[in-house]
């Protein structure tokens, strides 16, 4: 089995380079809890590059505008339709802010207006490694007084042949997991465990 590489998508609009410490934190959790071999370094891939198609898992995030070029849109669609998995996280945790509105418009343009749908909280994503009986775990950022100040008790997804191809969160997991992994010992519960589920699902479903 090839080592898992945490691949971040660089797109031309907006701010793609958020949550700098998060990838190493999630990679540490994969080493701690699973037998998945990992590459310790995050890889950044331009959405317009053919290198995109070499990664089974990609991460995309931001606060600002999401507006793909024609080539980016073509690559994103082909990547997902050919079995790739993209985890997209809204750093604003705000369904009415620019990232959420523009990303959802981009997905409607790319896959159709009804492609992005809420997934049920008993989806296999929530039990494929650790068990999350109530669906997606709440983040400390959802009720911190900015964004839309709501707890989003669901995730959305674009399904391809019965499997999640695009997983979309307004919960700001990227910021939640953006800390030095050595500080996990101060947490009552390791909040990166759901990240382990996301990657396990992406690699095995």
Tab-separated table of N, CA, C and O in Angstrom, residues 85-171:
chain	number	residue	atom	x	y	z
A	85	UNK	N	-11.822	11.756	-4.058
A	85	UNK	CA	-12.589	12.229	-2.897
A	85	UNK	C	-12.049	13.596	-2.517
A	85	UNK	O	-10.839	13.767	-2.306
A	86	UNK	N	-12.944	14.587	-2.393
A	86	UNK	CA	-12.555	15.928	-1.964
A	86	UNK	C	-13.313	16.282	-0.688
A	86	UNK	O	-14.550	16.242	-0.669
A	87	UNK	N	-12.569	16.627	0.367
A	87	UNK	CA	-13.173	17.153	1.596
A	87	UNK	C	-13.059	18.666	1.543
A	87	UNK	O	-11.951	19.219	1.489
A	88	UNK	N	-14.193	19.347	1.526
A	88	UNK	CA	-14.242	20.805	1.407
A	88	UNK	C	-14.762	21.381	2.719
A	88	UNK	O	-15.840	20.998	3.185
A	89	UNK	N	-14.008	22.310	3.289
A	89	UNK	CA	-14.363	22.871	4.593
A	89	UNK	C	-14.474	24.389	4.503
A	89	UNK	O	-13.554	25.060	4.022
A	90	UNK	N	-15.601	24.903	4.970
A	90	UNK	CA	-15.892	26.335	4.965
A	90	UNK	C	-15.279	26.970	6.210
A	90	UNK	O	-15.773	26.788	7.321
A	91	UNK	N	-14.211	27.735	6.017
A	91	UNK	CA	-13.518	28.343	7.164
A	91	UNK	C	-14.340	29.444	7.829
A	91	UNK	O	-14.039	29.843	8.959
A	92	UNK	N	-15.357	29.950	7.146
A	92	UNK	CA	-16.201	30.987	7.741
A	92	UNK	C	-17.276	30.406	8.659
A	92	UNK	O	-17.923	31.152	9.391
A	93	UNK	N	-17.498	29.093	8.575
A	93	UNK	CA	-18.648	28.426	9.206
A	93	UNK	C	-19.898	29.313	9.137
A	93	UNK	O	-20.566	29.598	10.128
A	94	UNK	N	-20.220	29.684	7.905
A	94	UNK	CA	-21.333	30.620	7.673
A	94	UNK	C	-21.950	30.300	6.315
A	94	UNK	O	-21.346	30.560	5.266
A	95	UNK	N	-23.173	29.771	6.335
A	95	UNK	CA	-23.810	29.339	5.090
A	95	UNK	C	-24.175	30.509	4.172
A	95	UNK	O	-24.454	30.300	2.997
A	96	UNK	N	-24.154	31.735	4.702
A	96	UNK	CA	-24.486	32.905	3.887
A	96	UNK	C	-23.256	33.721	3.492
A	96	UNK	O	-23.382	34.749	2.826
A	97	UNK	N	-22.073	33.285	3.899
A	97	UNK	CA	-20.861	34.039	3.581
A	97	UNK	C	-20.341	33.663	2.191
A	97	UNK	O	-20.834	32.747	1.536
A	98	UNK	N	-19.310	34.364	1.744
A	98	UNK	CA	-18.858	34.277	0.357
A	98	UNK	C	-18.386	32.876	-0.022
A	98	UNK	O	-18.733	32.363	-1.093
A	99	UNK	N	-17.574	32.237	0.826
A	99	UNK	CA	-17.068	30.908	0.455
A	99	UNK	C	-18.219	29.935	0.240
A	99	UNK	O	-18.276	29.246	-0.785
A	100	UNK	N	-19.133	29.862	1.190
A	100	UNK	CA	-20.232	28.899	1.097
A	100	UNK	C	-21.098	29.169	-0.127
A	100	UNK	O	-21.422	28.254	-0.900
A	101	UNK	N	-21.477	30.413	-0.310
A	101	UNK	CA	-22.367	30.731	-1.435
A	101	UNK	C	-21.686	30.453	-2.771
A	101	UNK	O	-22.272	29.853	-3.675
A	102	UNK	N	-20.430	30.872	-2.904
A	102	UNK	CA	-19.755	30.711	-4.192
A	102	UNK	C	-19.365	29.254	-4.441
A	102	UNK	O	-19.433	28.773	-5.584
A	103	UNK	N	-18.984	28.525	-3.383
A	103	UNK	CA	-18.668	27.108	-3.582
A	103	UNK	C	-19.915	26.328	-3.996
A	103	UNK	O	-19.868	25.500	-4.919
A	104	UNK	N	-21.020	26.578	-3.332
A	104	UNK	CA	-22.243	25.850	-3.672
A	104	UNK	C	-22.703	26.194	-5.088
A	104	UNK	O	-23.206	25.319	-5.816
A	105	UNK	N	-22.529	27.446	-5.491
A	105	UNK	CA	-22.853	27.821	-6.871
A	105	UNK	C	-21.935	27.099	-7.859
A	105	UNK	O	-22.380	26.643	-8.918
A	106	UNK	N	-20.674	26.981	-7.499
A	106	UNK	CA	-19.717	26.295	-8.368
A	106	UNK	C	-20.058	24.813	-8.490
A	106	UNK	O	-19.979	24.230	-9.585
A	107	UNK	N	-20.477	24.188	-7.406
A	107	UNK	CA	-20.858	22.776	-7.463
A	107	UNK	C	-22.128	22.586	-8.292
A	107	UNK	O	-22.253	21.609	-9.044
A	108	UNK	N	-23.071	23.536	-8.181
A	108	UNK	CA	-24.295	23.456	-8.991
A	108	UNK	C	-23.962	23.587	-10.473
A	108	UNK	O	-24.526	22.883	-11.318
A	109	UNK	N	-23.033	24.453	-10.779
A	109	UNK	CA	-22.620	24.645	-12.166
A	109	UNK	C	-21.884	23.410	-12.689
A	109	UNK	O	-22.036	23.040	-13.864
A	110	UNK	N	-21.113	22.775	-11.838
A	110	UNK	CA	-20.272	21.650	-12.260
A	110	UNK	C	-21.041	20.337	-12.314
A	110	UNK	O	-20.871	19.545	-13.241
A	111	UNK	N	-21.903	20.094	-11.312
A	111	UNK	CA	-22.552	18.788	-11.189
A	111	UNK	C	-24.076	18.837	-11.327
A	111	UNK	O	-24.718	17.796	-11.344
A	112	UNK	N	-24.650	20.044	-11.380
A	112	UNK	CA	-26.102	20.172	-11.443
A	112	UNK	C	-26.653	20.759	-10.169
A	112	UNK	O	-26.072	20.606	-9.084
A	113	UNK	N	-27.821	21.434	-10.241
A	113	UNK	CA	-28.336	22.202	-9.098
A	113	UNK	C	-28.744	21.373	-7.891
A	113	UNK	O	-28.844	21.905	-6.791
A	114	UNK	N	-28.974	20.078	-8.058
A	114	UNK	CA	-29.414	19.253	-6.927
A	114	UNK	C	-28.378	18.219	-6.509
A	114	UNK	O	-28.669	17.318	-5.718
A	115	UNK	N	-27.172	18.359	-7.010
A	115	UNK	CA	-26.146	17.345	-6.726
A	115	UNK	C	-25.688	17.371	-5.272
A	115	UNK	O	-25.440	16.326	-4.669
A	116	UNK	N	-25.565	18.570	-4.691
A	116	UNK	CA	-25.064	18.701	-3.320
A	116	UNK	C	-26.228	18.574	-2.347
A	116	UNK	O	-27.111	19.427	-2.315
A	117	UNK	N	-26.243	17.513	-1.566
A	117	UNK	CA	-27.362	17.210	-0.673
A	117	UNK	C	-26.865	16.860	0.730
A	117	UNK	O	-25.747	16.360	0.896
A	118	UNK	N	-27.709	17.109	1.724
A	118	UNK	CA	-27.389	16.678	3.085
A	118	UNK	C	-27.306	15.148	3.119
A	118	UNK	O	-28.098	14.461	2.465
A	119	UNK	N	-26.341	14.634	3.884
A	119	UNK	CA	-26.268	13.186	4.067
A	119	UNK	C	-26.841	12.842	5.438
A	119	UNK	O	-26.744	13.629	6.388
A	120	UNK	N	-27.485	11.675	5.554
A	120	UNK	CA	-28.083	11.306	6.839
A	120	UNK	C	-27.010	11.057	7.897
A	120	UNK	O	-25.878	10.663	7.579
A	121	UNK	N	-27.373	11.275	9.143
A	121	UNK	CA	-26.408	11.127	10.230
A	121	UNK	C	-26.146	9.675	10.609
A	121	UNK	O	-25.391	9.407	11.541
A	122	UNK	N	-26.745	8.738	9.868
A	122	UNK	CA	-26.389	7.323	10.034
A	122	UNK	C	-25.580	6.828	8.832
A	122	UNK	O	-25.462	5.621	8.616
A	123	UNK	N	-25.027	7.747	8.066
A	123	UNK	CA	-24.208	7.377	6.919
A	123	UNK	C	-22.961	6.609	7.395
A	123	UNK	O	-22.437	6.891	8.477
A	124	UNK	N	-22.462	5.660	6.603
A	124	UNK	CA	-21.269	4.900	6.999
A	124	UNK	C	-20.042	5.756	7.318
A	124	UNK	O	-19.144	5.312	8.046
A	125	UNK	N	-19.996	6.987	6.822
A	125	UNK	CA	-18.902	7.899	7.157
A	125	UNK	C	-18.726	8.017	8.665
A	125	UNK	O	-17.602	8.139	9.172
A	126	UNK	N	-19.841	7.971	9.396
A	126	UNK	CA	-19.807	8.217	10.838
A	126	UNK	C	-19.488	6.971	11.666
A	126	UNK	O	-19.382	7.069	12.893
A	127	UNK	N	-19.326	5.830	11.012
A	127	UNK	CA	-19.025	4.593	11.763
A	127	UNK	C	-17.894	3.779	11.133
A	127	UNK	O	-17.612	2.689	11.585
A	128	UNK	N	-17.239	4.301	10.089
A	128	UNK	CA	-16.254	3.501	9.363
A	128	UNK	C	-14.968	3.276	10.150
A	128	UNK	O	-14.176	2.394	9.801
A	129	UNK	N	-14.736	4.041	11.206
A	129	UNK	CA	-13.592	3.793	12.102
A	129	UNK	C	-14.032	4.071	13.536
A	129	UNK	O	-14.367	3.176	14.269
A	130	UNK	N	-14.052	5.324	13.922
A	130	UNK	CA	-14.669	5.704	15.198
A	130	UNK	C	-16.171	5.862	14.980
A	130	UNK	O	-16.623	6.094	13.867
A	131	UNK	N	-16.933	5.742	16.062
A	131	UNK	CA	-18.382	5.846	15.959
A	131	UNK	C	-18.850	7.231	16.423
A	131	UNK	O	-18.523	7.675	17.518
A	132	UNK	N	-19.633	7.882	15.568
A	132	UNK	CA	-20.246	9.175	15.874
A	132	UNK	C	-21.744	8.994	15.681
A	132	UNK	O	-22.290	9.227	14.590
A	133	UNK	N	-22.409	8.565	16.749
A	133	UNK	CA	-23.816	8.163	16.655
A	133	UNK	C	-24.752	9.319	16.322
A	133	UNK	O	-25.853	9.097	15.824
A	134	UNK	N	-24.333	10.538	16.608
A	134	UNK	CA	-25.197	11.693	16.368
A	134	UNK	C	-24.794	12.465	15.107
A	134	UNK	O	-25.218	13.592	14.907
A	135	UNK	N	-23.979	11.841	14.277
A	135	UNK	CA	-23.565	12.521	13.064
A	135	UNK	C	-22.310	13.342	13.284
A	135	UNK	O	-21.489	13.020	14.143
A	136	UNK	N	-22.124	14.412	12.530
A	136	UNK	CA	-20.863	15.155	12.569
A	136	UNK	C	-20.641	15.852	13.912
A	136	UNK	O	-21.529	16.557	14.400
A	137	UNK	N	-19.478	15.655	14.524
A	137	UNK	CA	-19.225	16.305	15.818
A	137	UNK	C	-19.186	17.831	15.692
A	137	UNK	O	-18.714	18.375	14.693
A	138	UNK	N	-19.708	18.480	16.705
A	138	UNK	CA	-19.716	19.946	16.757
A	138	UNK	C	-18.304	20.475	16.966
A	138	UNK	O	-17.495	19.842	17.649
A	139	UNK	N	-17.998	21.622	16.375
A	139	UNK	CA	-16.707	22.256	16.611
A	139	UNK	C	-16.866	23.430	17.577
A	139	UNK	O	-17.952	24.004	17.700
A	140	UNK	N	-15.784	23.785	18.219
A	140	UNK	CA	-15.819	24.917	19.159
A	140	UNK	C	-16.001	26.236	18.422
A	140	UNK	O	-16.352	27.247	19.027
A	141	UNK	N	-15.776	26.242	17.111
A	141	UNK	CA	-15.880	27.492	16.334
A	141	UNK	C	-17.313	27.816	15.946
A	141	UNK	O	-17.607	28.959	15.583
A	142	UNK	N	-18.212	26.843	15.995
A	142	UNK	CA	-19.567	27.080	15.499
A	142	UNK	C	-20.355	28.065	16.360
A	142	UNK	O	-21.253	28.734	15.874
A	143	UNK	N	-20.041	28.137	17.643
A	143	UNK	CA	-20.772	29.038	18.541
A	143	UNK	C	-19.834	30.065	19.177
A	143	UNK	O	-19.986	30.427	20.333
A	144	UNK	N	-18.869	30.535	18.386
A	144	UNK	CA	-17.900	31.474	18.964
A	144	UNK	C	-18.258	32.937	18.713
A	144	UNK	O	-17.466	33.830	18.963
A	145	UNK	N	-19.476	33.175	18.189
A	145	UNK	CA	-19.940	34.548	18.061
A	145	UNK	C	-19.706	35.187	16.714
A	145	UNK	O	-20.144	36.308	16.474
A	146	UNK	N	-19.014	34.504	15.827
A	146	UNK	CA	-18.919	35.010	14.463
A	146	UNK	C	-19.316	33.895	13.513
A	146	UNK	O	-19.727	32.839	13.935
A	147	UNK	N	-19.219	34.147	12.198
A	147	UNK	CA	-19.869	33.231	11.274
A	147	UNK	C	-21.370	33.373	11.448
A	147	UNK	O	-21.879	34.431	11.819
A	148	UNK	N	-22.107	32.292	11.229
A	148	UNK	CA	-23.560	32.393	11.417
A	148	UNK	C	-23.989	31.986	12.827
A	148	UNK	O	-25.175	32.009	13.148
A	149	UNK	N	-23.002	31.625	13.680
A	149	UNK	CA	-23.264	31.314	15.097
A	149	UNK	C	-24.317	30.221	15.252
A	149	UNK	O	-25.168	30.273	16.140
A	150	UNK	N	-24.258	29.224	14.369
A	150	UNK	CA	-25.165	28.082	14.417
A	150	UNK	C	-24.370	26.792	14.475
A	150	UNK	O	-23.267	26.718	13.948
A	151	UNK	N	-24.949	25.780	15.104
A	151	UNK	CA	-24.388	24.444	15.016
A	151	UNK	C	-25.019	23.755	13.810
A	151	UNK	O	-26.235	23.583	13.749
A	152	UNK	N	-24.202	23.400	12.835
A	152	UNK	CA	-24.692	22.726	11.634
A	152	UNK	C	-24.668	21.222	11.918
A	152	UNK	O	-23.597	20.623	12.001
A	153	UNK	N	-25.840	20.635	12.103
A	153	UNK	CA	-25.919	19.244	12.546
A	153	UNK	C	-25.952	18.270	11.372
A	153	UNK	O	-26.535	17.194	11.460
A	154	UNK	N	-25.322	18.646	10.280
A	154	UNK	CA	-25.314	17.817	9.077
A	154	UNK	C	-24.069	18.170	8.269
A	154	UNK	O	-23.450	19.226	8.448
A	155	UNK	N	-23.699	17.295	7.371
A	155	UNK	CA	-22.748	17.593	6.307
A	155	UNK	C	-23.467	17.379	4.979
A	155	UNK	O	-24.478	16.685	4.910
A	156	UNK	N	-22.948	17.971	3.941
A	156	UNK	CA	-23.490	17.764	2.603
A	156	UNK	C	-22.490	16.980	1.764
A	156	UNK	O	-21.290	16.952	2.071
A	157	UNK	N	-22.992	16.370	0.717
A	157	UNK	CA	-22.109	15.587	-0.147
A	157	UNK	C	-22.656	15.529	-1.564
A	157	UNK	O	-23.860	15.690	-1.800
A	158	UNK	N	-21.759	15.295	-2.484
A	158	UNK	CA	-22.104	14.909	-3.844
A	158	UNK	C	-21.778	13.431	-3.969
A	158	UNK	O	-20.637	13.016	-3.725
A	159	UNK	N	-22.784	12.644	-4.291
A	159	UNK	CA	-22.622	11.198	-4.377
A	159	UNK	C	-22.325	10.795	-5.814
A	159	UNK	O	-22.954	11.283	-6.750
A	160	UNK	N	-21.367	9.906	-5.969
A	160	UNK	CA	-21.013	9.348	-7.271
A	160	UNK	C	-21.093	7.826	-7.159
A	160	UNK	O	-20.323	7.214	-6.411
A	161	UNK	N	-22.052	7.231	-7.846
A	161	UNK	CA	-22.230	5.771	-7.820
A	161	UNK	C	-22.366	5.238	-6.393
A	161	UNK	O	-21.770	4.215	-6.032
A	162	UNK	N	-23.153	5.947	-5.565
A	162	UNK	CA	-23.422	5.498	-4.207
A	162	UNK	C	-22.331	5.795	-3.202
A	162	UNK	O	-22.433	5.398	-2.035
A	163	UNK	N	-21.310	6.512	-3.613
A	163	UNK	CA	-20.173	6.831	-2.740
A	163	UNK	C	-19.990	8.339	-2.694
A	163	UNK	O	-20.223	9.034	-3.688
A	164	UNK	N	-19.548	8.856	-1.553
A	164	UNK	CA	-19.267	10.287	-1.457
A	164	UNK	C	-18.074	10.629	-2.342
A	164	UNK	O	-17.001	10.034	-2.223
A	165	UNK	N	-18.273	11.606	-3.234
A	165	UNK	CA	-17.170	12.113	-4.044
A	165	UNK	C	-16.691	13.468	-3.540
A	165	UNK	O	-15.507	13.782	-3.582
A	166	UNK	N	-17.645	14.284	-3.066
A	166	UNK	CA	-17.330	15.583	-2.457
A	166	UNK	C	-18.029	15.634	-1.109
A	166	UNK	O	-19.259	15.498	-1.040
A	167	UNK	N	-17.272	15.810	-0.033
A	167	UNK	CA	-17.822	15.984	1.315
A	167	UNK	C	-17.660	17.444	1.688
A	167	UNK	O	-16.549	17.983	1.628
A	168	UNK	N	-18.771	18.080	2.086
A	168	UNK	CA	-18.771	19.531	2.291
A	168	UNK	C	-19.243	19.870	3.696
A	168	UNK	O	-20.302	19.433	4.139
A	169	UNK	N	-18.436	20.679	4.385
A	169	UNK	CA	-18.698	21.038	5.779
A	169	UNK	C	-18.752	22.549	5.947
A	169	UNK	O	-17.899	23.272	5.426
A	170	UNK	N	-19.741	23.013	6.720
A	170	UNK	CA	-19.783	24.407	7.185
A	170	UNK	C	-19.368	24.502	8.649
A	170	UNK	O	-19.669	25.486	9.332
A	171	UNK	N	-18.662	23.492	9.146
A	171	UNK	CA	-18.377	23.398	10.569
A	171	UNK	C	-16.973	23.889	10.948
A	171	UNK	O	-16.629	23.974	12.115
